[in-house]
Amino acid sequence: QLKVSERLSIFQNNFPDGKLVIKEFPTGTATVNTLRALMVQLKNYEEFEPDVVIVDYLELMRPVRENQHEYQAQQRIAEELRGLAMENKFLLWTATQTNRQGRAVKVITDAELGDSYGKIRTCDFAVSLNQSEEEFDNGRMRAYVVKSRNGRPRFTVPMEVDYNILKMTEGEDIEDEE
C-alpha cells in the first residue's frame, strides 16, 4: 500500500494543472455551514473554486439544527449538502454506511442503506460498490447504479481496481444483478 504522500504525488503527476485540497474535521463537529465557510475561504483567499467536493462521509457530519432524530438528521444533512453543491455549482460525492443486511447481500441496493432512507431520496445519483473476496483478490469490483434521477437505474458496471493508486476503470462485461 502506498502512503498518502505517495498517492498525492501520483495525483500531481497525472493532473499537473489540478489542485487538490484536503480538509479534516473532528468527527461530529463539521456542519454544512462549516463547509460553506471553507468554500468562501478558498474562493476569497486561495482564488480556488472546486469542481468536485468529496465528503467522507455523511454520517460523520453534524446537522445545523441539533433537535432531530438520527434518521431525520441524516436526511437533513443530505439535503443541506445538495443545496451547498447547487449554490456553488460543484459536484458533491459522499459515502454512507449500509445496515446489517448489507454484509449478507451480493449487490447493495437502497434496501440496505443504514439509518435513513431519506439520504437516497435526496441524492441525484447513487452507486454501490460491491465485491466478493475473490473479486478483491483479482482487483475487480461491481458498481451498481442504485439511483439515477435523469437516467436508467438498477444496472451493474464491472470495474477494474488498482489499489495502489485507488484508481477504478470500467472492466469486462458481467451480468446485471440485483
PDB file of C-alpha atoms in Angstrom:
ATOM      1  CA  GLN A   1       0.000   0.000   0.000  1.00  0.00           C
ATOM      2  CA  LEU A   2       1.215   3.465  -0.879  1.00  0.00           C
ATOM      3  CA  LYS A   3       1.384   6.237   1.713  1.00  0.00           C
ATOM      4  CA  VAL A   4      -0.875   9.274   1.371  1.00  0.00           C
ATOM      5  CA  SER A   5       2.085  11.436   0.318  1.00  0.00           C
ATOM      6  CA  GLU A   6       2.924   8.950  -2.462  1.00  0.00           C
ATOM      7  CA  ARG A   7      -0.689   8.953  -3.673  1.00  0.00           C
ATOM      8  CA  LEU A   8      -0.723  12.762  -3.679  1.00  0.00           C
ATOM      9  CA  SER A   9       2.469  12.741  -5.733  1.00  0.00           C
ATOM     10  CA  ILE A  10       0.825  10.413  -8.278  1.00  0.00           C
ATOM     11  CA  PHE A  11      -2.202  12.744  -8.408  1.00  0.00           C
ATOM     12  CA  GLN A  12       0.057  15.746  -9.048  1.00  0.00           C
ATOM     13  CA  ASN A  13       1.915  13.888 -11.804  1.00  0.00           C
ATOM     14  CA  ASN A  14      -1.312  12.789 -13.509  1.00  0.00           C
ATOM     15  CA  PHE A  15      -3.035  16.165 -13.102  1.00  0.00           C
ATOM     16  CA  PRO A  16      -0.272  18.813 -13.165  1.00  0.00           C
ATOM     17  CA  ASP A  17      -2.777  21.654 -13.561  1.00  0.00           C
ATOM     18  CA  GLY A  18      -5.146  20.222 -10.955  1.00  0.00           C
ATOM     19  CA  LYS A  19      -5.494  21.422  -7.406  1.00  0.00           C
ATOM     20  CA  LEU A  20      -6.361  19.155  -4.509  1.00  0.00           C
ATOM     21  CA  VAL A  21      -7.340  20.443  -1.077  1.00  0.00           C
ATOM     22  CA  ILE A  22      -7.821  18.019   1.808  1.00  0.00           C
ATOM     23  CA  LYS A  23      -9.514  19.377   4.913  1.00  0.00           C
ATOM     24  CA  GLU A  24     -10.147  17.259   8.004  1.00  0.00           C
ATOM     25  CA  PHE A  25     -12.548  17.984  10.839  1.00  0.00           C
ATOM     26  CA  PRO A  26     -13.008  16.107  14.113  1.00  0.00           C
ATOM     27  CA  THR A  27     -15.902  13.636  13.953  1.00  0.00           C
ATOM     28  CA  GLY A  28     -19.280  15.235  14.581  1.00  0.00           C
ATOM     29  CA  THR A  29     -18.067  18.835  14.515  1.00  0.00           C
ATOM     30  CA  ALA A  30     -18.433  19.905  10.878  1.00  0.00           C
ATOM     31  CA  THR A  31     -21.778  21.110   9.591  1.00  0.00           C
ATOM     32  CA  VAL A  32     -22.721  22.193   6.095  1.00  0.00           C
ATOM     33  CA  ASN A  33     -22.126  25.750   7.318  1.00  0.00           C
ATOM     34  CA  THR A  34     -18.537  24.727   8.137  1.00  0.00           C
ATOM     35  CA  LEU A  35     -18.120  23.593   4.522  1.00  0.00           C
ATOM     36  CA  ARG A  36     -19.845  26.747   3.285  1.00  0.00           C
ATOM     37  CA  ALA A  37     -17.311  28.869   5.202  1.00  0.00           C
ATOM     38  CA  LEU A  38     -14.473  26.773   3.756  1.00  0.00           C
ATOM     39  CA  MET A  39     -15.771  27.409   0.219  1.00  0.00           C
ATOM     40  CA  VAL A  40     -15.797  31.172   0.902  1.00  0.00           C
ATOM     41  CA  GLN A  41     -12.270  30.985   2.325  1.00  0.00           C
ATOM     42  CA  LEU A  42     -10.968  29.019  -0.675  1.00  0.00           C
ATOM     43  CA  LYS A  43     -12.583  31.448  -3.113  1.00  0.00           C
ATOM     44  CA  ASN A  44     -11.517  34.668  -1.389  1.00  0.00           C
ATOM     45  CA  TYR A  45      -8.027  33.751  -0.159  1.00  0.00           C
ATOM     46  CA  GLU A  46      -6.883  30.956  -2.468  1.00  0.00           C
ATOM     47  CA  GLU A  47      -8.792  32.062  -5.601  1.00  0.00           C
ATOM     48  CA  PHE A  48      -9.938  28.465  -5.871  1.00  0.00           C
ATOM     49  CA  GLU A  49     -13.437  27.159  -6.561  1.00  0.00           C
ATOM     50  CA  PRO A  50     -13.553  23.360  -6.568  1.00  0.00           C
ATOM     51  CA  ASP A  51     -15.285  21.383  -9.296  1.00  0.00           C
ATOM     52  CA  VAL A  52     -15.731  18.362  -7.017  1.00  0.00           C
ATOM     53  CA  VAL A  53     -16.119  18.115  -3.238  1.00  0.00           C
ATOM     54  CA  ILE A  54     -15.925  14.742  -1.510  1.00  0.00           C
ATOM     55  CA  VAL A  55     -17.377  14.382   1.984  1.00  0.00           C
ATOM     56  CA  ASP A  56     -16.086  11.291   3.768  1.00  0.00           C
ATOM     57  CA  TYR A  57     -18.721  10.599   4.960  1.00  0.00           C
ATOM     58  CA  LEU A  58     -22.206  11.972   5.614  1.00  0.00           C
ATOM     59  CA  GLU A  59     -22.791  10.273   8.983  1.00  0.00           C
ATOM     60  CA  LEU A  60     -19.679  11.928  10.438  1.00  0.00           C
ATOM     61  CA  MET A  61     -21.167  15.388   9.968  1.00  0.00           C
ATOM     62  CA  ARG A  62     -23.378  17.240  12.416  1.00  0.00           C
ATOM     63  CA  PRO A  63     -26.694  18.759  11.322  1.00  0.00           C
ATOM     64  CA  VAL A  64     -27.069  22.536  11.529  1.00  0.00           C
ATOM     65  CA  ARG A  65     -30.077  22.008  13.830  1.00  0.00           C
ATOM     66  CA  GLU A  66     -29.482  19.521  16.639  1.00  0.00           C
ATOM     67  CA  ASN A  67     -33.031  18.703  17.789  1.00  0.00           C
ATOM     68  CA  GLN A  68     -33.709  15.866  15.349  1.00  0.00           C
ATOM     69  CA  HIS A  69     -33.765  12.084  15.457  1.00  0.00           C
ATOM     70  CA  GLU A  70     -30.728  10.458  13.839  1.00  0.00           C
ATOM     71  CA  TYR A  71     -32.564   9.409  10.666  1.00  0.00           C
ATOM     72  CA  GLN A  72     -34.042  12.905  10.278  1.00  0.00           C
ATOM     73  CA  ALA A  73     -30.642  14.468  10.909  1.00  0.00           C
ATOM     74  CA  GLN A  74     -29.020  12.383   8.170  1.00  0.00           C
ATOM     75  CA  GLN A  75     -31.701  13.282   5.645  1.00  0.00           C
ATOM     76  CA  ARG A  76     -31.322  16.945   6.596  1.00  0.00           C
ATOM     77  CA  ILE A  77     -27.524  16.798   6.180  1.00  0.00           C
ATOM     78  CA  ALA A  78     -28.011  15.209   2.743  1.00  0.00           C
ATOM     79  CA  GLU A  79     -30.443  17.986   1.773  1.00  0.00           C
ATOM     80  CA  GLU A  80     -28.073  20.680   3.059  1.00  0.00           C
ATOM     81  CA  LEU A  81     -25.122  19.161   1.168  1.00  0.00           C
ATOM     82  CA  ARG A  82     -27.161  19.049  -2.036  1.00  0.00           C
ATOM     83  CA  GLY A  83     -28.098  22.700  -1.541  1.00  0.00           C
ATOM     84  CA  LEU A  84     -24.461  23.675  -0.953  1.00  0.00           C
ATOM     85  CA  ALA A  85     -23.411  21.900  -4.153  1.00  0.00           C
ATOM     86  CA  MET A  86     -26.120  23.674  -6.136  1.00  0.00           C
ATOM     87  CA  GLU A  87     -25.212  27.085  -4.650  1.00  0.00           C
ATOM     88  CA  ASN A  88     -21.543  26.647  -5.515  1.00  0.00           C
ATOM     89  CA  LYS A  89     -22.028  24.719  -8.772  1.00  0.00           C
ATOM     90  CA  PHE A  90     -19.812  21.776  -7.867  1.00  0.00           C
ATOM     91  CA  LEU A  91     -20.300  18.028  -7.911  1.00  0.00           C
ATOM     92  CA  LEU A  92     -20.582  16.612  -4.408  1.00  0.00           C
ATOM     93  CA  TRP A  93     -19.799  12.998  -3.575  1.00  0.00           C
ATOM     94  CA  THR A  94     -20.289  11.355  -0.243  1.00  0.00           C
ATOM     95  CA  ALA A  95     -20.489   7.867   1.141  1.00  0.00           C
ATOM     96  CA  THR A  96     -22.837   6.220   3.580  1.00  0.00           C
ATOM     97  CA  GLN A  97     -22.981   3.017   5.568  1.00  0.00           C
ATOM     98  CA  THR A  98     -25.168   0.003   4.966  1.00  0.00           C
ATOM     99  CA  ASN A  99     -27.362  -1.696   7.527  1.00  0.00           C
ATOM    100  CA  ARG A 100     -26.549  -5.176   8.859  1.00  0.00           C
ATOM    101  CA  GLN A 101     -28.192  -6.853   5.863  1.00  0.00           C
ATOM    102  CA  GLY A 102     -25.634  -5.155   3.611  1.00  0.00           C
ATOM    103  CA  ARG A 103     -22.986  -7.652   4.698  1.00  0.00           C
ATOM    104  CA  ALA A 104     -25.075 -10.607   3.507  1.00  0.00           C
ATOM    105  CA  VAL A 105     -26.059  -9.481   0.006  1.00  0.00           C
ATOM    106  CA  LYS A 106     -24.111  -9.751  -3.226  1.00  0.00           C
ATOM    107  CA  VAL A 107     -25.365  -6.399  -4.535  1.00  0.00           C
ATOM    108  CA  ILE A 108     -26.136  -3.494  -2.207  1.00  0.00           C
ATOM    109  CA  THR A 109     -29.357  -1.702  -3.142  1.00  0.00           C
ATOM    110  CA  ASP A 110     -31.324   1.083  -1.462  1.00  0.00           C
ATOM    111  CA  ALA A 111     -32.881  -1.565   0.814  1.00  0.00           C
ATOM    112  CA  GLU A 112     -29.527  -1.980   2.578  1.00  0.00           C
ATOM    113  CA  LEU A 113     -28.950   1.691   3.406  1.00  0.00           C
ATOM    114  CA  GLY A 114     -28.166   2.298   7.037  1.00  0.00           C
ATOM    115  CA  ASP A 115     -30.192   4.570   9.342  1.00  0.00           C
ATOM    116  CA  SER A 116     -32.085   6.860   6.946  1.00  0.00           C
ATOM    117  CA  TYR A 117     -33.781   6.163   3.629  1.00  0.00           C
ATOM    118  CA  GLY A 118     -34.105   9.947   3.275  1.00  0.00           C
ATOM    119  CA  LYS A 119     -30.468  10.086   2.165  1.00  0.00           C
ATOM    120  CA  ILE A 120     -31.243   8.237  -1.065  1.00  0.00           C
ATOM    121  CA  ARG A 121     -34.349  10.320  -1.770  1.00  0.00           C
ATOM    122  CA  THR A 122     -32.236  13.473  -1.661  1.00  0.00           C
ATOM    123  CA  CYS A 123     -29.428  12.436  -3.983  1.00  0.00           C
ATOM    124  CA  ASP A 124     -29.446  12.678  -7.764  1.00  0.00           C
ATOM    125  CA  PHE A 125     -27.233   9.663  -8.375  1.00  0.00           C
ATOM    126  CA  ALA A 126     -26.321   6.752  -6.112  1.00  0.00           C
ATOM    127  CA  VAL A 127     -24.000   3.853  -6.771  1.00  0.00           C
ATOM    128  CA  SER A 128     -22.964   0.971  -4.533  1.00  0.00           C
ATOM    129  CA  LEU A 129     -19.545  -0.646  -4.742  1.00  0.00           C
ATOM    130  CA  ASN A 130     -19.738  -4.416  -4.393  1.00  0.00           C
ATOM    131  CA  GLN A 131     -17.123  -7.127  -4.335  1.00  0.00           C
ATOM    132  CA  SER A 132     -16.505 -10.609  -3.072  1.00  0.00           C
ATOM    133  CA  GLU A 133     -13.188 -11.666  -1.532  1.00  0.00           C
ATOM    134  CA  GLU A 134     -12.288 -13.313  -4.831  1.00  0.00           C
ATOM    135  CA  GLU A 135     -13.043 -10.106  -6.743  1.00  0.00           C
ATOM    136  CA  PHE A 136     -10.933  -8.146  -4.245  1.00  0.00           C
ATOM    137  CA  ASP A 137      -8.015 -10.541  -4.744  1.00  0.00           C
ATOM    138  CA  ASN A 138      -8.348 -10.139  -8.535  1.00  0.00           C
ATOM    139  CA  GLY A 139      -8.637  -6.331  -8.477  1.00  0.00           C
ATOM    140  CA  ARG A 140     -12.267  -6.392  -9.587  1.00  0.00           C
ATOM    141  CA  MET A 141     -15.430  -4.766  -8.312  1.00  0.00           C
ATOM    142  CA  ARG A 142     -19.031  -4.232  -9.380  1.00  0.00           C
ATOM    143  CA  ALA A 143     -20.553  -0.748  -9.347  1.00  0.00           C
ATOM    144  CA  TYR A 144     -24.337  -0.969  -9.093  1.00  0.00           C
ATOM    145  CA  VAL A 145     -26.353   2.109 -10.082  1.00  0.00           C
ATOM    146  CA  VAL A 146     -28.941   2.327  -7.310  1.00  0.00           C
ATOM    147  CA  LYS A 147     -30.491   5.626  -8.399  1.00  0.00           C
ATOM    148  CA  SER A 148     -30.181   7.970 -11.353  1.00  0.00           C
ATOM    149  CA  ARG A 149     -32.548  10.921 -11.307  1.00  0.00           C
ATOM    150  CA  ASN A 150     -32.047  11.636 -15.015  1.00  0.00           C
ATOM    151  CA  GLY A 151     -31.166   8.210 -16.336  1.00  0.00           C
ATOM    152  CA  ARG A 152     -31.603   4.475 -16.053  1.00  0.00           C
ATOM    153  CA  PRO A 153     -31.107   2.986 -12.585  1.00  0.00           C
ATOM    154  CA  ARG A 154     -30.568  -0.587 -11.421  1.00  0.00           C
ATOM    155  CA  PHE A 155     -27.726  -1.938 -13.546  1.00  0.00           C
ATOM    156  CA  THR A 156     -24.200  -3.147 -12.859  1.00  0.00           C
ATOM    157  CA  VAL A 157     -20.925  -1.831 -14.246  1.00  0.00           C
ATOM    158  CA  PRO A 158     -17.872  -4.100 -13.914  1.00  0.00           C
ATOM    159  CA  MET A 159     -14.777  -2.332 -12.593  1.00  0.00           C
ATOM    160  CA  GLU A 160     -11.044  -2.996 -12.514  1.00  0.00           C
ATOM    161  CA  VAL A 161      -9.324  -1.581  -9.415  1.00  0.00           C
ATOM    162  CA  ASP A 162      -5.705  -0.569  -8.822  1.00  0.00           C
ATOM    163  CA  TYR A 163      -5.499  -0.385  -5.030  1.00  0.00           C
ATOM    164  CA  ASN A 164      -2.027   1.199  -5.040  1.00  0.00           C
ATOM    165  CA  ILE A 165      -3.338   4.434  -6.508  1.00  0.00           C
ATOM    166  CA  LEU A 166      -7.051   3.869  -5.812  1.00  0.00           C
ATOM    167  CA  LYS A 167      -7.937   4.017  -9.490  1.00  0.00           C
ATOM    168  CA  MET A 168     -11.084   2.376 -10.863  1.00  0.00           C
ATOM    169  CA  THR A 169     -11.742   1.802 -14.550  1.00  0.00           C
ATOM    170  CA  GLU A 170     -14.571   0.092 -16.377  1.00  0.00           C
ATOM    171  CA  GLY A 171     -13.864  -3.618 -16.746  1.00  0.00           C
ATOM    172  CA  GLU A 172     -15.173  -6.545 -18.767  1.00  0.00           C
ATOM    173  CA  ASP A 173     -18.914  -7.140 -19.056  1.00  0.00           C
ATOM    174  CA  ILE A 174     -20.682  -9.127 -16.365  1.00  0.00           C
ATOM    175  CA  GLU A 175     -24.351  -9.933 -15.970  1.00  0.00           C
ATOM    176  CA  ASP A 176     -26.653  -7.334 -14.398  1.00  0.00           C
ATOM    177  CA  GLU A 177     -27.615  -8.422 -10.905  1.00  0.00           C
ATOM    178  CA  GLU A 178     -29.837  -7.124  -8.144  1.00  0.00           C
TER     179      GLU A 178
END
